[in-house]
Structure formats: structure tokens, C-alpha cells
Tab-separated table of C-alpha atoms in Angstrom:
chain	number	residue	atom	x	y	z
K	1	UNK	CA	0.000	0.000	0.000
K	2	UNK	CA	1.424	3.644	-0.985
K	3	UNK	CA	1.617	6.078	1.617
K	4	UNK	CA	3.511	6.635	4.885
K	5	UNK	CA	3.258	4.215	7.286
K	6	UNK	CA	0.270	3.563	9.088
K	7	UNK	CA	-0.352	4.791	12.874
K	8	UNK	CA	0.553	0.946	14.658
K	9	UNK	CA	3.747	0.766	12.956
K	10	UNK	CA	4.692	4.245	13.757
K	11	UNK	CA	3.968	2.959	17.577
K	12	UNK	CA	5.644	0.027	17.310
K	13	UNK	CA	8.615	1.917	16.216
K	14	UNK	CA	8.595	4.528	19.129
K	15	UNK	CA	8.401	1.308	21.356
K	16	UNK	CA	11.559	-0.277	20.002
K	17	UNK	CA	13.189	3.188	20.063
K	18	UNK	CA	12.511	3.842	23.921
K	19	UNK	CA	15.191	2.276	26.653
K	20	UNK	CA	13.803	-0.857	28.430
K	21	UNK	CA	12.045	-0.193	31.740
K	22	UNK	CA	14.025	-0.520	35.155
K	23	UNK	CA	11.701	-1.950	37.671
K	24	UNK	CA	12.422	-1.050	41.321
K	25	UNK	CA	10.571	-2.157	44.388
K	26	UNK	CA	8.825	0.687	46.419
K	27	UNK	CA	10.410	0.879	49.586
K	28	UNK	CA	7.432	1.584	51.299
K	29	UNK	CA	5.026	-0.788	49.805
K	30	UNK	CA	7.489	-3.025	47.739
K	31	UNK	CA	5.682	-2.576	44.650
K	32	UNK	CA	7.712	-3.075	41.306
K	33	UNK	CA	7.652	0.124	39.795
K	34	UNK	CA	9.083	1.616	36.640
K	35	UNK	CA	11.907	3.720	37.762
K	36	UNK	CA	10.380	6.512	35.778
K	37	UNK	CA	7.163	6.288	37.534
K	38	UNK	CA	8.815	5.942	41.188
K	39	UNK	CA	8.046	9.003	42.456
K	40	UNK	CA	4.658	9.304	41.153
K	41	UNK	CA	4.076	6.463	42.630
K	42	UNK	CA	5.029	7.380	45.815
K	43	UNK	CA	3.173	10.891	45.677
K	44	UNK	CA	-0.107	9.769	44.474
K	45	UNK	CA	-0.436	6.139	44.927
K	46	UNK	CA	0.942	4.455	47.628
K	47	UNK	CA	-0.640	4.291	50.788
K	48	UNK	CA	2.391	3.663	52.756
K	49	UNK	CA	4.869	6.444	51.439
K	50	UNK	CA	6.012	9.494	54.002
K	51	UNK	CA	6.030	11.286	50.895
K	52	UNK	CA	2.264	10.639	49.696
K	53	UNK	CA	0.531	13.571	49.300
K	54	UNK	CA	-2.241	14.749	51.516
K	55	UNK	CA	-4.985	17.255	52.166
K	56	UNK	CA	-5.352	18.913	55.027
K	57	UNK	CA	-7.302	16.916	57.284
K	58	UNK	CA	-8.802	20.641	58.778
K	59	UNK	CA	-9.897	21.685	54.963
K	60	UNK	CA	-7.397	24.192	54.756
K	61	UNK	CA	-6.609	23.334	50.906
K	62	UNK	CA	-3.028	22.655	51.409
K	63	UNK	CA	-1.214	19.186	50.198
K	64	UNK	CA	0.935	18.193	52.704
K	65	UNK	CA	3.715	14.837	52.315
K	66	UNK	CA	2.124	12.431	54.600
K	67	UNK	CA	5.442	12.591	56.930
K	68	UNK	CA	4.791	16.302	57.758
K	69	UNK	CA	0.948	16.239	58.288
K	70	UNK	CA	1.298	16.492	61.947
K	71	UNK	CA	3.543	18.890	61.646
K	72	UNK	CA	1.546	21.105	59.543
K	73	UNK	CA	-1.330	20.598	61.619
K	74	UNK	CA	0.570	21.359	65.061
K	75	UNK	CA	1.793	24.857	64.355
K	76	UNK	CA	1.373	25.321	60.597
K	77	UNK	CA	-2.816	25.444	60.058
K	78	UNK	CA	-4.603	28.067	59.536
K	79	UNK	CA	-8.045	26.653	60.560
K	80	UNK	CA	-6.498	24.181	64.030
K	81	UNK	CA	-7.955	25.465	66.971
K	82	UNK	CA	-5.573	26.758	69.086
K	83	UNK	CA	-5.327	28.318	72.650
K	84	UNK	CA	-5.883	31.931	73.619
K	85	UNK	CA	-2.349	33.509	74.226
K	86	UNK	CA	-4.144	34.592	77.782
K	87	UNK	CA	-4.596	31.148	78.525
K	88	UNK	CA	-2.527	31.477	81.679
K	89	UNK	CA	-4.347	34.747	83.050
K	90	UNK	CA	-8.074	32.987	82.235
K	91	UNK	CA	-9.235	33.128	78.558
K	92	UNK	CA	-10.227	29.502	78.473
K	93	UNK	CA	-11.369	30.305	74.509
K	94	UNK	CA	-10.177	28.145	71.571
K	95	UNK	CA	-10.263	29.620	68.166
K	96	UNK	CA	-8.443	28.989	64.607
K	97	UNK	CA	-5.107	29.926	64.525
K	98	UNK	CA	-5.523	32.553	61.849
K	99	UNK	CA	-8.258	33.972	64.021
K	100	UNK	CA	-6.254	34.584	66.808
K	101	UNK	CA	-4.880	38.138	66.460
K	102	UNK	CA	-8.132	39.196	65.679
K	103	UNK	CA	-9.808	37.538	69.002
K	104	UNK	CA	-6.416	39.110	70.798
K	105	UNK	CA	-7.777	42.972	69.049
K	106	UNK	CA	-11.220	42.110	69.859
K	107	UNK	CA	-11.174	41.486	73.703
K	108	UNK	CA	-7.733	43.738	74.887
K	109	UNK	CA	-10.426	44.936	77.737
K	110	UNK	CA	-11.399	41.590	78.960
K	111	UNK	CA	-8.024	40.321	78.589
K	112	UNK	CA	-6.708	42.946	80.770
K	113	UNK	CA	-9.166	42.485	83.365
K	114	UNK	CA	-8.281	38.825	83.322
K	115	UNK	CA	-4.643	39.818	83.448
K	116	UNK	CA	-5.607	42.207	86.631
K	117	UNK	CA	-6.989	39.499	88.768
K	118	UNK	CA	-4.902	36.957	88.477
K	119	UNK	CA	-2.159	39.470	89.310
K	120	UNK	CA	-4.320	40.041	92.614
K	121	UNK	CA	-4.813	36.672	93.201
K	122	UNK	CA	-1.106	35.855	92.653
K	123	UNK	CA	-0.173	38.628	95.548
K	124	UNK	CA	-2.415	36.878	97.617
K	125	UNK	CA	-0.417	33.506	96.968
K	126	UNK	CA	2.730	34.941	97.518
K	127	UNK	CA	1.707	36.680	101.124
K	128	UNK	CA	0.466	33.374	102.239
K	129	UNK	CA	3.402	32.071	100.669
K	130	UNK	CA	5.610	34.554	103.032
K	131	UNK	CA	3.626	33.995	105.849
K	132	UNK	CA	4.219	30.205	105.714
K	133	UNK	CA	7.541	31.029	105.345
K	134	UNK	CA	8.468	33.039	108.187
K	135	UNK	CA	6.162	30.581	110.109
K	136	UNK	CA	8.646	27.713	109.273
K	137	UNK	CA	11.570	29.755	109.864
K	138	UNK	CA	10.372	30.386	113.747
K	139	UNK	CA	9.786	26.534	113.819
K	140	UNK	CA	13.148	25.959	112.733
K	141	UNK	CA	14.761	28.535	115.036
K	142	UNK	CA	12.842	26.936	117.936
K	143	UNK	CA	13.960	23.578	116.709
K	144	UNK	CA	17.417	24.658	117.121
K	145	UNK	CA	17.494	25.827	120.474
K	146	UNK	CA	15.828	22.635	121.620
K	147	UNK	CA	18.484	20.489	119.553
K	148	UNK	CA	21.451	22.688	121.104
K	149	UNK	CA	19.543	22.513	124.465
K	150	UNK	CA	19.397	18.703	124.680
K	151	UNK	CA	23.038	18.458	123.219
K	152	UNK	CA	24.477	20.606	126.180
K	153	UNK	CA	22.183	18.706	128.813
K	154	UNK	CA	23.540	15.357	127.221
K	155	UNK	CA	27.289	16.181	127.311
K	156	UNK	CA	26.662	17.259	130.938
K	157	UNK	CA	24.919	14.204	131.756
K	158	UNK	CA	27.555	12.078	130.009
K	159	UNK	CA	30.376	14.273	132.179
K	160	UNK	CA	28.803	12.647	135.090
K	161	UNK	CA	28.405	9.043	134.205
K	162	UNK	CA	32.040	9.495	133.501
K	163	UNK	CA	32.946	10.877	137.254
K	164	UNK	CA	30.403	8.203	138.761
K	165	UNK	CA	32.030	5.633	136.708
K	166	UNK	CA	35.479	6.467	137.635
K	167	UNK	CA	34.815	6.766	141.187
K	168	UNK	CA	33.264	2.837	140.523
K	169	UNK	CA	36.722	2.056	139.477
K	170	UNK	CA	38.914	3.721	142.164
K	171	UNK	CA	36.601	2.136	144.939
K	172	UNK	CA	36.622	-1.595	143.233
K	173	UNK	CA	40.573	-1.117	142.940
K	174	UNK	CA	40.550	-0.172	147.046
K	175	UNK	CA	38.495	-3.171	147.902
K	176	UNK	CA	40.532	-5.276	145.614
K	177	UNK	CA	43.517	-4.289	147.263
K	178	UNK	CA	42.126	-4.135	150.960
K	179	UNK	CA	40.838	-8.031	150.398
K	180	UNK	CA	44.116	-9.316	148.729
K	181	UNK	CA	45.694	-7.968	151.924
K	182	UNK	CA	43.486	-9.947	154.163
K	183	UNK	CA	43.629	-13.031	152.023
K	184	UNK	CA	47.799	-13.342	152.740
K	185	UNK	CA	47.218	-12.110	156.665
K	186	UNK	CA	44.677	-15.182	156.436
K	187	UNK	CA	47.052	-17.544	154.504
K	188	UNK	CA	50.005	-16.697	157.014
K	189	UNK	CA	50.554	-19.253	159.256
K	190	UNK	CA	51.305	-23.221	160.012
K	191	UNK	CA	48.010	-24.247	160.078
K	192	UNK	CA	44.915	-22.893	158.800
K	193	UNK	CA	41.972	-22.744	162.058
K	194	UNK	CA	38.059	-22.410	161.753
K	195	UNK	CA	38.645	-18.339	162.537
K	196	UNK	CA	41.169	-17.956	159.479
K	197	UNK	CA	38.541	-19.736	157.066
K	198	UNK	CA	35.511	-18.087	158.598
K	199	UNK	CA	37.491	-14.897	157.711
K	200	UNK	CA	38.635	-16.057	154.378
K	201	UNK	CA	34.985	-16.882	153.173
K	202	UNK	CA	33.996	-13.646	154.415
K	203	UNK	CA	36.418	-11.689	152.516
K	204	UNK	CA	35.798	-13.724	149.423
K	205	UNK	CA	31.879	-13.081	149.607
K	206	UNK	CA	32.809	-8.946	150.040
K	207	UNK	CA	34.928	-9.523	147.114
K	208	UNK	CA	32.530	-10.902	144.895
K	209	UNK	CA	29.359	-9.044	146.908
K	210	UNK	CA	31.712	-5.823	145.491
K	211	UNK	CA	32.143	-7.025	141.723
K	212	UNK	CA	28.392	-7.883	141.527
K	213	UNK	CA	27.220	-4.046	143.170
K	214	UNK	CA	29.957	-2.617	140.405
K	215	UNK	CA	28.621	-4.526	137.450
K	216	UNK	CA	25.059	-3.417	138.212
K	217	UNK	CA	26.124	-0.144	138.516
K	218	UNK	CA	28.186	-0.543	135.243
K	219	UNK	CA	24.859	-2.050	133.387
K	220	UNK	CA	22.303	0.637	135.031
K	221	UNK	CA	24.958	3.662	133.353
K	222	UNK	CA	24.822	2.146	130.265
K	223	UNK	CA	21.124	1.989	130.081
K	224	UNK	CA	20.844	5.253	130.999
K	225	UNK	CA	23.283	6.205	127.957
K	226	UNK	CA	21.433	4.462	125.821
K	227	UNK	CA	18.021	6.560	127.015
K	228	UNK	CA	18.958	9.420	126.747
């Protein structure tokens, strides 16, 4: 047939003319995709790409990348409600961000009322706050005298159990000596008679009559330590 070619065999020549595909697996979805085609794919058509594009879920009108869509929402959108900037002094009103200078122009009188009695009330706070303060500082002053009180009363008390307890000492050292002394007067001798052991069993029983009054005395100061 004259003529130039017909329309299929024009297309079937720009097919063998145009490079092979290179198919790539989304790595999001791992999808084979043309290379070509990857980031369409990944804008328009797969659900799992960060970089799929998105409206606004607030109906703004702007297309955000999936992976900043909080973002944009968070501090970005013009229509998220957002907090009064006199939150903190009482507004409890929530309007759309790109309202918010105009609520802010709108209510400067209530706003400074609000602003006026919280500063009142936070006086307040702050004399009770003093008030507590000084309170506690008088407790703690008090507290201190007492502590320093019982310390000085303590060392004094401990001054004596030391004197008492010495004196213990020096009189169990005189009866040990005066008893050892009658022991060898006892002892001396040829022969031993019914006076010399009479006497010998009396000095033992001072002896140990003396050791037992001592270590009573020595148990009934350390309790007392431990008391106080």
C-alpha cells in the first residue's frame, strides 16, 4: 500500500526506540515500579509512602507529604484550633489559629481584666506564701534551740556518768587491794583454824558481793546512755 506508514507501525517503532524499563521495588510498599514512575508512585499512589501527598485533614486546601501532616497541623494550620495567648491569666477560649490576632484585638479589655486578677490573686499567693515562710523559719529557730539545748544537757549528763564511773573504778581497785591484803594475813601461818577460814569466806563473799554491786552499777549507766 502507498503512503507513509500507518499509525501501529509508527507505535511500534517509538516502542523499540525507547530504553527498556528498570523496575524497582517501592520501599514503602514493595511494589515493582518503573523507575520513571517511582516518584509518582510514591506521591499519588501508595498508601504507605512518608512522601504521599495529603490534604489537610482541617480543609485548609493545602497538600501536605504524609510525613509532615502532623507537623503542619501542630503549628502550621490556619483553621487548628488553638489556645488563647491569655490562657494562663483565664481566657479559656479556643479559636483557629488565623483567628487569633483578631480575638487578641477584639477582647484587649477583657483580657486585661483577666490579666488584673490573676495578678491580685497571685499577691495573695505569695503573702500566704511569706507567711508560711516566716512561720517555718520560727519553727526551725525553735527547733534549734531545743536540739542545742538537749546536746548541752547530754554532754553534761555524760560528764557525770564518767565521774560516777570512775569513782566505781577507784573504789573496786581499794576493795581489791584491801581483800588481797586480808587473804595473805589469812594464809600466814602453820596451820589454817576455823577463825582464818571463817574470815577467808567472808572476805571472798565482800569480794565478789563488790564485783556484783559494780557490774550493776556498770549495766544501770549504760542503760541510761542508751536513754537518753
Amino acid at each position: 500500500r502507498e503512503g507513509g506508514p500507518s499509525s501501529r507501525s509508527f507505535s511500534t517503532m517509538l516502542d523499540l526506540q525507547a530504553p527498556p524499563a528498570t523496575m524497582l521495588a517501592c520501599e514503602y510498599c514493595s511494589a515493582q515500579v518503573d523507575k520513571r514512575d517511582m516518584k509518582h508512585h510514591q506521591s499519588f499512589e501508595c498508601l504507605n509512602s512518608e512522601t504521599r501527598i495529603m490534604q489537610c485533614p482541617k480543609g485548609c486546601g493545602s497538600n501536605i507529604e504524609a510525613r509532615d501532616l502532623d507537623k503542619h497541623v501542630r503549628s502550621e494550620c490556619p483553621l487548628e484550633l488553638v489556645t488563647c495567648d491569655f490562657q494562663l491569666s483565664g481566657c479559656s477560649r479556643r479559636i483557629a489559629r488565623r483567628d487569633r490576632n483578631e480575638h487578641n484585638n477584639e477582647n484587649i479589655a477583657y483580657h486585661l481584666g483577666l490579666i488584673n486578677k490573676s495578678s491580685v490573686a497571685r499577691d495573695q499567693r505569695m503573702a500566704l506564701l511569706e507567711k508560711t515562710l516566716r512561720a517555718r523559719e520560727m519553727e526551725l529557730a525553735q527547733l534549734h534551740k531545743t536540739i542545742e539545748r538537749e546536746r548541752e544537757d547530754r554532754n553534761e549528763m555524760m560528764q557525770q556518768y564518767d565521774e560516777k564511773i570512775q569513782s566505781l573504778l577507784e573504789l573496786f581497785e581499794k576493795k581489791m587491794a584491801s581483800n588481797s591484803t586480808d587473804c595473805k594475813r589469812a594464809l600466814t601461818g602453820a596451820m589454817l583454824t576455823a577463825t582464818n577460814v571463817d574470815k577467808m569466806r567472808r572476805t571472798v563473799d565482800g569480794l565478789s558481793y563488790t564485783m556484783q554491786t559494780v557490774q550493776k552499777e556498770m549495766v544501770d549507766i549504760s542503760s541510761m546512755v542508751r536513754l537518753g
